[in-house]
Amino acid sequence: MASTFSRFECIEKPLDIAKYLFELESNSGNQMAVDQADEPVDIPAYFKTIFASEESVNQIPSLNDVSNVYDIPQNTLIRFRSMIQNTGFGHEVFVSSYEIINRDGVKQRKFHKYSDEIIFKDENLNDMLECINNKFSERQLFYCTSVPGETSWAKQVYRQQNRFQSSSETDIEDIVISTANINLNNEKVNIDLKEVASKYPFPKESHMAAIVKIYEKDDSLKVTDVVEFIGVLNHPRKEAKNTNELQCKEFNVSCENTASYCIPSVHVIFYRKLHPTGNPLISSTTNLLVSPNDAMHIRSALIHYIASAFGGDDLVAEFVLLQLLSRIHLRQNGLTLGKFVLNISNLPCNNIVNENTQSHHLCLEHNNSFAKRVASILASLLPKYHDLPLTLSTLNEIFYFPHSNNDLDSGVLQVSQGTWFLVDETVLKEGKLGDIGVRNLKALNDIMDHQKLNYMFPFNNYEFNTDIGIIILSNAKTFLSYDCNIPLIQKSENTTILDVSEDMLNQFRNYISILRYIDFNIPEDISDYIQADYVAQRQNASRNGTPLMTQQDLMLLLNLSRFVGLSFGSLKLTKELWDYTKKLDEARRHRINQKA
Amino acid sequence: MTAPVGWDKGQTYHAGLHPTRIEKDSRTSLELKFLNFLDQYRVEELFVYREKIKRNFEARNYYVDVHIEHLDLYDRQFSDRLKETPADLLPLFESAVQKFARKLLQDVEAEIPSFQVVLRAPQKANILMRELNANHISKLIRITGIVISATNLTSKATHVQIMCKTCRHFKMLPVASGFTGVQLPRTCDSDPSGVGPKDCGLDPFVIIHDRCTYVDQQVLKIQESPDFLPVGDLPRHITVYLDRYLTDKAVPGRRVNIVGIYDVFNNNNSNKKKNQGIGTRIPYIRALGLEFDMVQDGQGTATFTHTEEEEIIAMSRRPNFYKTFMSSIAPSIYGNHDIKDAITCLLFGGSKKILADGMKLRGDINILLLGDPGTAKSQFLKFVQQVAPVAVYTSGKGSSAAGLTAAVVRDGPSREFRLEGGAMVLADGGVICIDEFDKMREEDRVAIHEAMEQQTISIAKAGITTILNSRTSILAAANPIKGRYDDTKAPNENIDFQATILSRFDMIFIVKDGHDEMRDKDIARHVMMVHMNRAAPESSAGEIDIAKMKKYISYARTRCAPRISPEASEKLSNYFVKIRAEASRADQNKHGHSSIPITIRQLEAIVRISESIAKVTLSPRVAGQHVDHAIRLFKNSTMSALSSTDIPGMHHSEARRQIEIVEEEIKRRIAIGSRASTQRIIKEFERQFKPEVVQRAIDILARREVLQYRNQRKVILRIGAN
C-alpha cells in the first residue's frame, strides 16, 4: 500500500491520501482497531517515508517563497519555515472522525483530520444530519511567523533550494497580501491586519504568518524555536470575522479568537527543527569542522573585510569577529557564560543620510551612514540580523518585549536564538522617556546582563532565555550594560566596503556558523598557567600601585580566549592563544587609557 | 465523625453492585438521592446542609454550597456519577434543594425560590489547564488560574417566551446554560382544535422579551497560574462562564479556583455557511463554584503542590542544609562567606511583628555592601535579583526618590492622574537591590528612610494622598568616599552616610580588595573551574539551582515564622547588655567614635537575623545556636565595620583631649550659617594638631549636626549651635 501514491500526489492532495489510508484500515472490518486507536494508521510516518530525502522535501512548495497565499491551492501540502511566536493558545477540540449512515443504512466511518472544514463532497446533505458517533480529539495551536531578521542572502539560498516554482513570478521582497505592508497609523486599515502586524517583532515589515495546528502531543516545541512545518494549507477564511466578532462584543472578552485572524492555517503532518545556526548553507551533510589552516586564512580575510566598514581599524574588526563567534555555552546558577556584548565607542559624529526622518521615524532602520555600513557587513555574514537604532521615538513607541493584554503581541526582541542586533546609540538625543521607553530599556538591559527576556502578561511576567548577539555603536562609552568596550580609531576616510566574491562570502558565513557551535576546552595545564599568571599580575600591580586585575577582568579574558581560540579553528586553549588574547586585550586597554 | 446517618428512617439502601439492574436511574430516584444527602449528611452533630439552607434562605441568598468531599463520603459511586455527568445531574440537584427547602421551611408562607448549587472541590482534584483535553469534555473539573479580565454583568434568559405571529400561540422554551443559545422552531405546532397542525407560515415566532426569565451572567478570562507553568512555555487562557450568585465576585488579578464543567461551544454559529465549521469547537468552562486563593500578602504568593511541598521539606532536613544553601549563593564569586551568609538571611527575612498597639516591626533585613570597585558587589546584587521571588534592581545613579518610591503620573491621552509605584513599591514583598547607593542624592536617600523603617510610602501630590506598602528588604552596594577604601582612615571616614541611614541597615559589610597571594590563587582557580564547567571544589556539597532556591525561599517566607525560644531570648538579652556596656565604655574612652550608637535597633536586627537563620531550615523556633550564629554574623559585619581604629601614634585620652580642643576652636571660628573650606581648616590647625585629629573633630561635629558637609566634603557649613 505504501507505494500507491507518488510524491506529486502527496503534494497535490494530501487529504485524499490521508483519508484513503484511514478508511482503508477502518472500514476493512477491523472494527476493534478503530475503536481502540484513535488513528489506525500512522499517517505522519507514511508521509515521512515519502519525503525522506532533502531533495524530496524541497519539492514541497514553501509558504516562505510565495507572495500570495492564494498562489498555492487550498489543501495542498506545503512547508513553512517559521518561528513560533505564541504557544499560549492552548488547544482546539475537533471532530477527528465521524460516522455517516447512507441511505442504505450502512455505517461508514469518515476521517476528518488536517482540515478546518468538513466537505461533504459526494454525500447528500441529508446524510450530513446523520453524523453520529463523532470522535473528538484536540490539536495544539501555535502562532508562527516567518523567521524574523532572516537576511536576504539566507532567503535567497533557501529559495534556490526550492524545487517548486510559484505560479506568479513576483518579487519575493513584495508582500504577502494577507499580511500586507501595514501602515499602523492608517485608520482605514483593517483591524485584523493590525493584529497580524502586532505579532511580528519588527513593525511595518512584510512577513508571512500562519496558525499552525499540531496533532501530536508534543511539549518539545517552545516559543521562538525555528521549525519547518510540513502540513496541509488552509486558506484564511475571508468571512470569518462576522460571527465571532459579534460574540466577542457580546461578552466583551474575546473567546479564543484564533479563527478570526485572516491568516492561513497549516495542519501539520510532521515537522523538522532547523539547525540552530539558521544558516541554509549548512545541512546535515556539511562537514562541521574548519581546519586550523583554513581558519587562519579565512580569519585574516574576514578581518580585512569587516575592517573596511570601520575605516580600516583592524583591532575593532577583530573584536567584532570575536563577538560574532560568541554563544551562550553555559548557564549555571545565574551565570551566563559566553555572553559578550561589544560596545564600539568613539564613533565619528553623526552624519545622517536621510534628513527627512519624519516619515521614517518609526522604522527600525539605521539612518546613520556609519551604522549602515556596519549593518551591511553584518547582514552579509549572518543568517539572522536586524538594525536597532536607539532613537527616542522608537524607544517610546515600539515595544521591545512581548506583551499581552489579551493575546500575546510581539516585541522587537522576540527573535530566535542566534539573531544579531546592531544597536546604534549615536542617534539618541536627550529627551523624555515614557513608560514604554523605560520598560524597553530594561528589556534591552536584561538581555545584555543575563540574556533573558521578560514576556509581560497581565499580573505576571515570564522570563525566557535568549541568545541574541548585540553590538553597540556609540560616541562615548555606552550607557547600556556591556561586556567589552573598544574605542574606534579610523585609519582612513575610505567609506567603500570591500568587494568580496559570493564564494568568499559563503566561506565566511560557514566559518562563523560552524565555529560558533564548536565545543571548546581549557586543558588542565593551561588552567594552571592562567592561574599563576593571574596571581603574578596582581602581585606586580600591587607592587607598582597600579589598579589590580579583578575577578571580572579574568572572566572577560577567559571569554575572549575562547573566541580567539575558535577563530583560529582550535578546539582547545593553548598557551599561545592565551598570550595572544592578553596582547589583544592590552591593545584594547591601551586605547581606552589613551582616550582618557 | 463524619458518616452518613439516617438508619432511623427505616429505609433500605442498595449497595449498588449492579447499578444497571436496580432501578435507580430515573430522575425521581436520583433526585431522591440528593434529597437524602441534604437531609442526612452531618458533620459531627451538625446537619450542615439543613443549617446552610435555612440560614441562606433567611439571608435571602438563594444558594447552597456543597462540598464534593461530603458527597464522596456519603456515596462514592453517586458522587463519581455527578463528576462524570454533571450537566445531567445538576438540574436535579437544584430541584432537590428547592424541594428540600420547601420541606424544611414549612412554616414559611412565602414561595420558595429555586436555589443555586455551588460546588466546592478539594485541592487534590485540581487539573492543570494545559492538561485539559477532549476526554474532559462535559466532566466536572477544578482548575486554578488568575483572572485577567471580567465582563460586566449581562442577563441571560433561562426561559424564553415566544409567540406565533400568525395565531398568537404562546410557548415557553427553556434555554440551556452556558454559551448555548436557543433555536426558535421554524413552524408553529399549536393545535388548539385538535385537528392537526395548521399552517402559520415559516418562522412565525417572535420573542416576548418582558415575559422571559433571566439570570445574571458574567464571563471571565483566566490565565494559567505561573506556578504550574512548565519552564519555557507561555501561559494559556480559558474562558469561564458564571451565572447567578457566582457573578460579580472575581476582579482581575485575583487567583481563583474554579469548579465547573469543561464544555465546548460552536464558535461558528452562522447557519448560512453550511458544510463548514462543524469540525471545531472552542472549549470553555461553565463554572459551578468559585473560590479565592488565600489572602495575598504582597505579591508573589505562590501555591505549592503536594509533591513540591514534600520535596521542600525533605530538602530542609538534609544535613548541613544551611551551608549547602549558602554556598549556592552566587557560586561564581569566590569566598565572601559572611556576605553570602548575610544574603541568605536577607532572602528569607525575619518575622514581621505587629505589637498590641498596632505598631509594626519590620521583618525584612537590609544589608549594605561597601567596598572597593571590582569586588563583585554588583554580582551579588544581580544574583539576588534573580533568586528572590520578587526583586527589582536599580542603580542609585540617576534614580530619584520619586523613581524609587512612587510618583503621580498624568496619563497621556486621557489626562488622568494615576499613581505609579516606583521600584520600592514594585518590590513589595521582596528585595530591592540598589547599586551605587552612594551616588544617590542626599535628599533622595533621606526619602527612603520611611520605606526602610515603616515599610510604607506616603504620597501627597496633586491632591492625592495615599500610603503604599513597600515591605521590602534593601540590598545596597556603595563605594567608599573617594572610590577606594582607605585603610589609614577610620571606617566612618570611609563611609559617607548619615548615622540615621546607617542605623537602618541590619548588616554592613566592608569589602576590601587587597592583594593576597593565597586568596588570588583561590579566586583564579575558582573562575577557571566555572569556565571549564567543572564544579568548584568548595561547592561540591551539592548546589541548589536557582529555580529550586526561588521556590524554597517563597515557601519558607510564606509558611514559616519562627518564634524565639526562652534560651534564645536569654542569650539575646545577655549579648545586648554586654555590647551596650562595651559601647558606653568605648564612648567614655574615645568620645564616641562609633558611627552608629548601639540601640534597640541593633537588638532588633539581631533578632531578625536569628529568625531568618531559623527559617532557612524551616525550624519553628529560634534556638540558641541560631542566636549564636546571628551574633557572630552581626559582629563580623556591622560591629567590625564600625568599630573605630586609633589614630596612629597617639594615646586614647591624649587624642580625645586634642579633639575636644579642636572642636571648640572650630565652633569659635565658624559662625552659624557660614562656610569654610575643609582643607583650609586642616591647614590652619596644622602647626598644633595632626590632620587626622582635625578631620576627626570635624566628623564628630558633622555627626552631631553642628556642621554639615557640602560639595563632597570639600566645604563645611555650620548649621547648629551644639
PDB file of C-alpha atoms in Angstrom, chain A residues 85-95 112 115-120 125 128 131 134 136-140 142 213 217 219 221-223 237 239-240 242-244 247 250-259 329-330 332-335 337-338 404-408 414 435 439 442 446 449-450 452 455 457-464 481 522-524 526-528 530-532 534-535 538-539 542 547-552 554-556 558-559 562 573, chain B residues 129-135 137 146-152 154 178-179 217 219-221 223-226 229-239 241 252-254 262 264-270 273-283 328 330-334 373-376 378-379 382-383 385-386 392-393 418 420 484 513-517 519-535 543-546 549-550:
ATOM      1  CA  GLN A  85       5.600  33.326  18.294  1.00  0.00           C
ATOM      2  CA  ASN A  86       2.959  32.137  20.709  1.00  0.00           C
ATOM      3  CA  THR A  87       2.272  28.751  22.213  1.00  0.00           C
ATOM      4  CA  GLY A  88      -0.347  30.060  24.596  1.00  0.00           C
ATOM      5  CA  PHE A  89      -3.450  29.396  22.524  1.00  0.00           C
ATOM      6  CA  GLY A  90      -3.956  26.056  24.112  1.00  0.00           C
ATOM      7  CA  HIS A  91      -5.877  23.581  22.128  1.00  0.00           C
ATOM      8  CA  GLU A  92      -8.882  23.334  19.976  1.00  0.00           C
ATOM      9  CA  VAL A  93     -11.295  20.465  20.113  1.00  0.00           C
ATOM     10  CA  PHE A  94     -12.262  18.997  16.802  1.00  0.00           C
ATOM     11  CA  VAL A  95     -14.083  16.054  15.337  1.00  0.00           C
ATOM     12  CA  HIS A 112     -11.631  14.298   9.473  1.00  0.00           C
ATOM     13  CA  SER A 115      -8.675  20.289   7.878  1.00  0.00           C
ATOM     14  CA  ASP A 116     -10.772  23.063   9.344  1.00  0.00           C
ATOM     15  CA  GLU A 117     -13.872  22.194   7.462  1.00  0.00           C
ATOM     16  CA  ILE A 118     -15.819  19.147   6.571  1.00  0.00           C
ATOM     17  CA  ILE A 119     -16.524  18.913   2.935  1.00  0.00           C
ATOM     18  CA  PHE A 120     -19.375  16.665   2.052  1.00  0.00           C
ATOM     19  CA  LEU A 125     -26.960  16.916   2.551  1.00  0.00           C
ATOM     20  CA  MET A 128     -24.914  15.109   6.968  1.00  0.00           C
ATOM     21  CA  CYS A 131     -23.461  12.365  11.524  1.00  0.00           C
ATOM     22  CA  ASN A 134     -18.344  11.728  16.493  1.00  0.00           C
ATOM     23  CA  PHE A 136     -13.446  14.254  19.464  1.00  0.00           C
ATOM     24  CA  SER A 137      -9.809  14.954  19.729  1.00  0.00           C
ATOM     25  CA  GLU A 138      -7.714  18.041  20.331  1.00  0.00           C
ATOM     26  CA  ARG A 139      -4.939  19.774  18.469  1.00  0.00           C
ATOM     27  CA  GLN A 140      -2.441  22.316  19.686  1.00  0.00           C
ATOM     28  CA  PHE A 142       0.678  27.840  17.635  1.00  0.00           C
ATOM     29  CA  LYS A 213      -2.123  23.190  14.191  1.00  0.00           C
ATOM     30  CA  LYS A 217       1.028  15.922  21.759  1.00  0.00           C
ATOM     31  CA  ASP A 219       6.000  19.512  24.553  1.00  0.00           C
ATOM     32  CA  LEU A 221       8.283  22.993  20.802  1.00  0.00           C
ATOM     33  CA  LYS A 222       8.924  26.239  22.614  1.00  0.00           C
ATOM     34  CA  VAL A 223       8.348  29.846  21.857  1.00  0.00           C
ATOM     35  CA  ARG A 237     -11.261  32.478   5.977  1.00  0.00           C
ATOM     36  CA  GLU A 239     -15.682  35.930   6.024  1.00  0.00           C
ATOM     37  CA  ALA A 240     -14.665  34.532   9.339  1.00  0.00           C
ATOM     38  CA  ASN A 242     -18.530  38.461  11.440  1.00  0.00           C
ATOM     39  CA  THR A 243     -19.975  35.990  13.873  1.00  0.00           C
ATOM     40  CA  ASN A 244     -17.021  35.693  16.076  1.00  0.00           C
ATOM     41  CA  GLN A 247     -19.912  37.059  20.064  1.00  0.00           C
ATOM     42  CA  GLU A 250     -21.485  40.375  23.372  1.00  0.00           C
ATOM     43  CA  PHE A 251     -19.237  39.019  26.066  1.00  0.00           C
ATOM     44  CA  ASN A 252     -16.754  41.798  25.961  1.00  0.00           C
ATOM     45  CA  VAL A 253     -13.973  39.292  26.129  1.00  0.00           C
ATOM     46  CA  SER A 254     -12.802  37.551  23.115  1.00  0.00           C
ATOM     47  CA  CYS A 255     -13.439  33.908  23.375  1.00  0.00           C
ATOM     48  CA  GLU A 256     -10.487  32.389  21.658  1.00  0.00           C
ATOM     49  CA  ASN A 257     -10.188  34.332  18.512  1.00  0.00           C
ATOM     50  CA  THR A 258      -7.630  32.446  16.541  1.00  0.00           C
ATOM     51  CA  ALA A 259     -10.171  31.736  13.896  1.00  0.00           C
ATOM     52  CA  HIS A 329      27.528  27.902  26.185  1.00  0.00           C
ATOM     53  CA  LEU A 330      26.697  27.545  29.828  1.00  0.00           C
ATOM     54  CA  GLN A 332      24.556  27.844  35.726  1.00  0.00           C
ATOM     55  CA  ASN A 333      23.177  29.395  38.865  1.00  0.00           C
ATOM     56  CA  GLY A 334      22.686  32.815  37.493  1.00  0.00           C
ATOM     57  CA  LEU A 335      25.855  32.847  35.467  1.00  0.00           C
ATOM     58  CA  LEU A 337      28.941  32.162  30.154  1.00  0.00           C
ATOM     59  CA  GLY A 338      29.737  33.108  26.598  1.00  0.00           C
ATOM     60  CA  SER A 404      -0.113  40.581  26.317  1.00  0.00           C
ATOM     61  CA  ASN A 405      -3.412  42.115  27.129  1.00  0.00           C
ATOM     62  CA  ASN A 406      -5.493  39.503  25.585  1.00  0.00           C
ATOM     63  CA  ASP A 407      -3.280  37.942  23.009  1.00  0.00           C
ATOM     64  CA  LEU A 408       0.465  37.943  23.012  1.00  0.00           C
ATOM     65  CA  GLN A 414      11.269  38.311  20.493  1.00  0.00           C
ATOM     66  CA  ASP A 435       6.564  54.251  30.237  1.00  0.00           C
ATOM     67  CA  ARG A 439      10.458  49.220  30.020  1.00  0.00           C
ATOM     68  CA  LYS A 442      15.029  47.485  30.892  1.00  0.00           C
ATOM     69  CA  ASP A 446      18.091  42.324  30.760  1.00  0.00           C
ATOM     70  CA  ASP A 449      23.010  41.335  31.518  1.00  0.00           C
ATOM     71  CA  HIS A 450      21.534  37.869  31.625  1.00  0.00           C
ATOM     72  CA  LYS A 452      16.815  36.831  29.427  1.00  0.00           C
ATOM     73  CA  TYR A 455       7.193  38.393  28.467  1.00  0.00           C
ATOM     74  CA  PHE A 457       1.384  39.132  30.882  1.00  0.00           C
ATOM     75  CA  PRO A 458      -1.348  40.668  32.949  1.00  0.00           C
ATOM     76  CA  PHE A 459      -0.387  40.180  36.602  1.00  0.00           C
ATOM     77  CA  ASN A 460       2.668  38.088  35.809  1.00  0.00           C
ATOM     78  CA  ASN A 461       5.860  38.202  33.841  1.00  0.00           C
ATOM     79  CA  TYR A 462       7.515  35.172  32.395  1.00  0.00           C
ATOM     80  CA  GLU A 463      11.189  35.021  31.747  1.00  0.00           C
ATOM     81  CA  PHE A 464      12.721  33.253  28.784  1.00  0.00           C
ATOM     82  CA  SER A 481      25.365  47.443  30.006  1.00  0.00           C
ATOM     83  CA  ILE A 522      40.508  24.520  28.531  1.00  0.00           C
ATOM     84  CA  PRO A 523      43.079  21.829  29.376  1.00  0.00           C
ATOM     85  CA  GLU A 524      44.263  21.405  32.936  1.00  0.00           C
ATOM     86  CA  ILE A 526      46.653  25.792  30.670  1.00  0.00           C
ATOM     87  CA  SER A 527      44.326  26.390  33.556  1.00  0.00           C
ATOM     88  CA  ASP A 528      47.270  26.217  35.931  1.00  0.00           C
ATOM     89  CA  ILE A 530      46.413  31.089  33.725  1.00  0.00           C
ATOM     90  CA  GLN A 531      46.043  30.884  37.488  1.00  0.00           C
ATOM     91  CA  ALA A 532      49.724  31.524  38.019  1.00  0.00           C
ATOM     92  CA  TYR A 534      46.645  35.988  37.399  1.00  0.00           C
ATOM     93  CA  VAL A 535      48.429  35.798  40.757  1.00  0.00           C
ATOM     94  CA  ARG A 538      48.088  41.070  40.851  1.00  0.00           C
ATOM     95  CA  GLN A 539      51.403  40.860  42.642  1.00  0.00           C
ATOM     96  CA  SER A 542      50.089  45.833  43.935  1.00  0.00           C
ATOM     97  CA  PRO A 547      44.911  49.043  39.579  1.00  0.00           C
ATOM     98  CA  LEU A 548      44.572  45.381  40.456  1.00  0.00           C
ATOM     99  CA  MET A 549      43.269  42.944  37.922  1.00  0.00           C
ATOM    100  CA  THR A 550      39.876  41.854  39.188  1.00  0.00           C
ATOM    101  CA  GLN A 551      37.928  38.644  39.030  1.00  0.00           C
ATOM    102  CA  GLN A 552      35.819  40.247  36.351  1.00  0.00           C
ATOM    103  CA  LEU A 554      39.826  37.428  34.419  1.00  0.00           C
ATOM    104  CA  MET A 555      36.346  36.310  33.399  1.00  0.00           C
ATOM    105  CA  LEU A 556      36.382  38.616  30.390  1.00  0.00           C
ATOM    106  CA  LEU A 558      38.673  33.783  29.593  1.00  0.00           C
ATOM    107  CA  ASN A 559      35.644  34.542  27.468  1.00  0.00           C
ATOM    108  CA  ARG A 562      37.541  31.083  23.937  1.00  0.00           C
ATOM    109  CA  LEU A 573      43.046  26.690  24.671  1.00  0.00           C
TER     110      LEU A 573
ATOM    111  CA  MET B 129      -5.190  23.972  32.475  1.00  0.00           C
ATOM    112  CA  ARG B 130      -2.817  22.563  29.889  1.00  0.00           C
ATOM    113  CA  GLU B 131      -3.869  19.022  30.679  1.00  0.00           C
ATOM    114  CA  LEU B 132      -7.493  19.569  29.819  1.00  0.00           C
ATOM    115  CA  ASN B 133      -8.295  17.579  26.733  1.00  0.00           C
ATOM    116  CA  ALA B 134     -11.124  16.112  24.785  1.00  0.00           C
ATOM    117  CA  ASN B 135     -11.633  13.424  27.417  1.00  0.00           C
ATOM    118  CA  ILE B 137     -15.435  17.439  27.915  1.00  0.00           C
ATOM    119  CA  ILE B 146      -5.573  34.242  37.634  1.00  0.00           C
ATOM    120  CA  VAL B 147      -8.498  36.323  36.446  1.00  0.00           C
ATOM    121  CA  ILE B 148      -7.223  38.618  33.740  1.00  0.00           C
ATOM    122  CA  SER B 149     -10.456  40.125  32.601  1.00  0.00           C
ATOM    123  CA  ALA B 150     -14.069  40.126  33.604  1.00  0.00           C
ATOM    124  CA  THR B 151     -17.051  41.389  31.665  1.00  0.00           C
ATOM    125  CA  ASN B 152     -19.852  43.472  33.019  1.00  0.00           C
ATOM    126  CA  THR B 154     -25.337  40.743  31.421  1.00  0.00           C
ATOM    127  CA  GLY B 178     -23.564  28.299  29.194  1.00  0.00           C
ATOM    128  CA  PHE B 179     -22.829  29.769  25.810  1.00  0.00           C
ATOM    129  CA  GLN B 217     -24.224  36.050  33.781  1.00  0.00           C
ATOM    130  CA  VAL B 219     -17.663  35.883  31.505  1.00  0.00           C
ATOM    131  CA  LEU B 220     -14.163  35.742  32.909  1.00  0.00           C
ATOM    132  CA  LYS B 221     -10.938  35.053  31.191  1.00  0.00           C
ATOM    133  CA  GLN B 223      -4.799  32.696  32.811  1.00  0.00           C
ATOM    134  CA  GLU B 224      -2.801  29.737  33.949  1.00  0.00           C
ATOM    135  CA  SER B 225      -1.076  30.481  37.223  1.00  0.00           C
ATOM    136  CA  PRO B 226       2.685  30.788  36.941  1.00  0.00           C
ATOM    137  CA  LEU B 229       3.735  26.570  34.072  1.00  0.00           C
ATOM    138  CA  PRO B 230       6.390  24.295  32.610  1.00  0.00           C
ATOM    139  CA  VAL B 231       9.667  26.061  32.037  1.00  0.00           C
ATOM    140  CA  GLY B 232       9.821  27.715  28.659  1.00  0.00           C
ATOM    141  CA  ASP B 233       6.127  27.717  27.979  1.00  0.00           C
ATOM    142  CA  LEU B 234       3.678  30.548  27.699  1.00  0.00           C
ATOM    143  CA  PRO B 235       0.595  30.698  29.873  1.00  0.00           C
ATOM    144  CA  ARG B 236      -2.715  29.666  28.421  1.00  0.00           C
ATOM    145  CA  HIS B 237      -6.116  31.200  28.834  1.00  0.00           C
ATOM    146  CA  ILE B 238      -9.560  29.849  29.136  1.00  0.00           C
ATOM    147  CA  THR B 239     -12.952  31.461  29.176  1.00  0.00           C
ATOM    148  CA  TYR B 241     -18.888  31.357  32.211  1.00  0.00           C
ATOM    149  CA  PRO B 252      -8.932  40.912  37.589  1.00  0.00           C
ATOM    150  CA  GLY B 253      -5.754  39.944  39.354  1.00  0.00           C
ATOM    151  CA  ARG B 254      -7.267  37.512  41.816  1.00  0.00           C
ATOM    152  CA  TYR B 262     -15.486  21.624  30.779  1.00  0.00           C
ATOM    153  CA  VAL B 264     -17.291  23.344  24.205  1.00  0.00           C
ATOM    154  CA  PHE B 265     -19.263  25.751  22.136  1.00  0.00           C
ATOM    155  CA  ASN B 266     -19.519  26.068  18.457  1.00  0.00           C
ATOM    156  CA  ASN B 267     -17.839  29.215  17.502  1.00  0.00           C
ATOM    157  CA  ASN B 268     -19.303  29.253  14.085  1.00  0.00           C
ATOM    158  CA  ASN B 269     -22.967  29.726  14.665  1.00  0.00           C
ATOM    159  CA  SER B 270     -23.783  31.359  11.405  1.00  0.00           C
ATOM    160  CA  LYS B 273     -22.382  28.668   5.998  1.00  0.00           C
ATOM    161  CA  LYS B 274     -23.282  25.086   5.739  1.00  0.00           C
ATOM    162  CA  ASN B 275     -20.791  22.385   5.010  1.00  0.00           C
ATOM    163  CA  GLN B 276     -18.281  24.108   7.146  1.00  0.00           C
ATOM    164  CA  GLY B 277     -17.082  24.637  10.615  1.00  0.00           C
ATOM    165  CA  ILE B 278     -18.780  21.819  12.406  1.00  0.00           C
ATOM    166  CA  GLY B 279     -15.330  20.395  12.798  1.00  0.00           C
ATOM    167  CA  THR B 280     -14.063  22.662  15.530  1.00  0.00           C
ATOM    168  CA  ARG B 281     -15.303  23.598  18.945  1.00  0.00           C
ATOM    169  CA  ILE B 282     -14.000  26.110  21.364  1.00  0.00           C
ATOM    170  CA  PRO B 283     -13.599  24.935  24.919  1.00  0.00           C
ATOM    171  CA  SER B 328      24.722  28.102  46.323  1.00  0.00           C
ATOM    172  CA  ALA B 330      26.389  33.464  43.763  1.00  0.00           C
ATOM    173  CA  PRO B 331      28.642  30.451  43.225  1.00  0.00           C
ATOM    174  CA  SER B 332      30.605  32.336  40.625  1.00  0.00           C
ATOM    175  CA  ILE B 333      32.005  34.559  43.358  1.00  0.00           C
ATOM    176  CA  TYR B 334      34.769  33.101  45.382  1.00  0.00           C
ATOM    177  CA  PRO B 373      35.330  48.703  42.908  1.00  0.00           C
ATOM    178  CA  GLY B 374      35.745  45.329  41.287  1.00  0.00           C
ATOM    179  CA  THR B 375      34.899  43.337  44.374  1.00  0.00           C
ATOM    180  CA  ALA B 376      31.867  41.694  42.865  1.00  0.00           C
ATOM    181  CA  SER B 378      27.181  44.156  41.774  1.00  0.00           C
ATOM    182  CA  GLN B 379      27.282  40.445  41.067  1.00  0.00           C
ATOM    183  CA  LYS B 382      22.365  40.760  40.319  1.00  0.00           C
ATOM    184  CA  PHE B 383      22.291  37.302  41.773  1.00  0.00           C
ATOM    185  CA  GLN B 385      17.681  39.898  41.704  1.00  0.00           C
ATOM    186  CA  GLN B 386      17.444  36.523  40.034  1.00  0.00           C
ATOM    187  CA  VAL B 392      13.834  44.929  41.500  1.00  0.00           C
ATOM    188  CA  TYR B 393      17.303  46.047  40.551  1.00  0.00           C
ATOM    189  CA  ARG B 418      -2.537  57.715  38.184  1.00  0.00           C
ATOM    190  CA  GLU B 420       2.842  54.874  39.699  1.00  0.00           C
ATOM    191  CA  ARG B 484      38.681  53.220  47.312  1.00  0.00           C
ATOM    192  CA  ASP B 513      40.303  44.304  47.542  1.00  0.00           C
ATOM    193  CA  GLY B 514      43.800  43.673  48.699  1.00  0.00           C
ATOM    194  CA  HIS B 515      46.475  41.607  47.126  1.00  0.00           C
ATOM    195  CA  ASP B 516      46.899  38.305  48.891  1.00  0.00           C
ATOM    196  CA  GLU B 517      48.653  35.545  47.053  1.00  0.00           C
ATOM    197  CA  ARG B 519      43.401  34.290  48.011  1.00  0.00           C
ATOM    198  CA  ASP B 520      44.255  35.362  44.477  1.00  0.00           C
ATOM    199  CA  LYS B 521      45.186  31.809  43.672  1.00  0.00           C
ATOM    200  CA  ASP B 522      41.905  30.518  45.005  1.00  0.00           C
ATOM    201  CA  ILE B 523      39.943  33.075  43.059  1.00  0.00           C
ATOM    202  CA  ALA B 524      41.770  32.215  39.867  1.00  0.00           C
ATOM    203  CA  ARG B 525      41.136  28.538  40.391  1.00  0.00           C
ATOM    204  CA  HIS B 526      37.501  29.203  41.129  1.00  0.00           C
ATOM    205  CA  VAL B 527      36.999  31.241  37.965  1.00  0.00           C
ATOM    206  CA  MET B 528      38.778  28.629  35.891  1.00  0.00           C
ATOM    207  CA  MET B 529      36.586  25.884  37.278  1.00  0.00           C
ATOM    208  CA  VAL B 530      33.471  27.801  36.366  1.00  0.00           C
ATOM    209  CA  HIS B 531      34.718  28.372  32.846  1.00  0.00           C
ATOM    210  CA  MET B 532      35.779  24.791  32.402  1.00  0.00           C
ATOM    211  CA  ASN B 533      32.299  23.780  33.534  1.00  0.00           C
ATOM    212  CA  ARG B 534      33.545  21.766  36.452  1.00  0.00           C
ATOM    213  CA  ALA B 535      32.193  22.002  39.929  1.00  0.00           C
ATOM    214  CA  GLU B 543      24.386  23.059  44.740  1.00  0.00           C
ATOM    215  CA  ILE B 544      20.779  24.031  44.550  1.00  0.00           C
ATOM    216  CA  ASP B 545      19.718  25.548  41.278  1.00  0.00           C
ATOM    217  CA  ILE B 546      18.064  28.930  41.088  1.00  0.00           C
ATOM    218  CA  MET B 549      16.055  28.143  45.564  1.00  0.00           C
ATOM    219  CA  LYS B 550      13.356  30.516  44.470  1.00  0.00           C
TER     220      LYS B 550
END
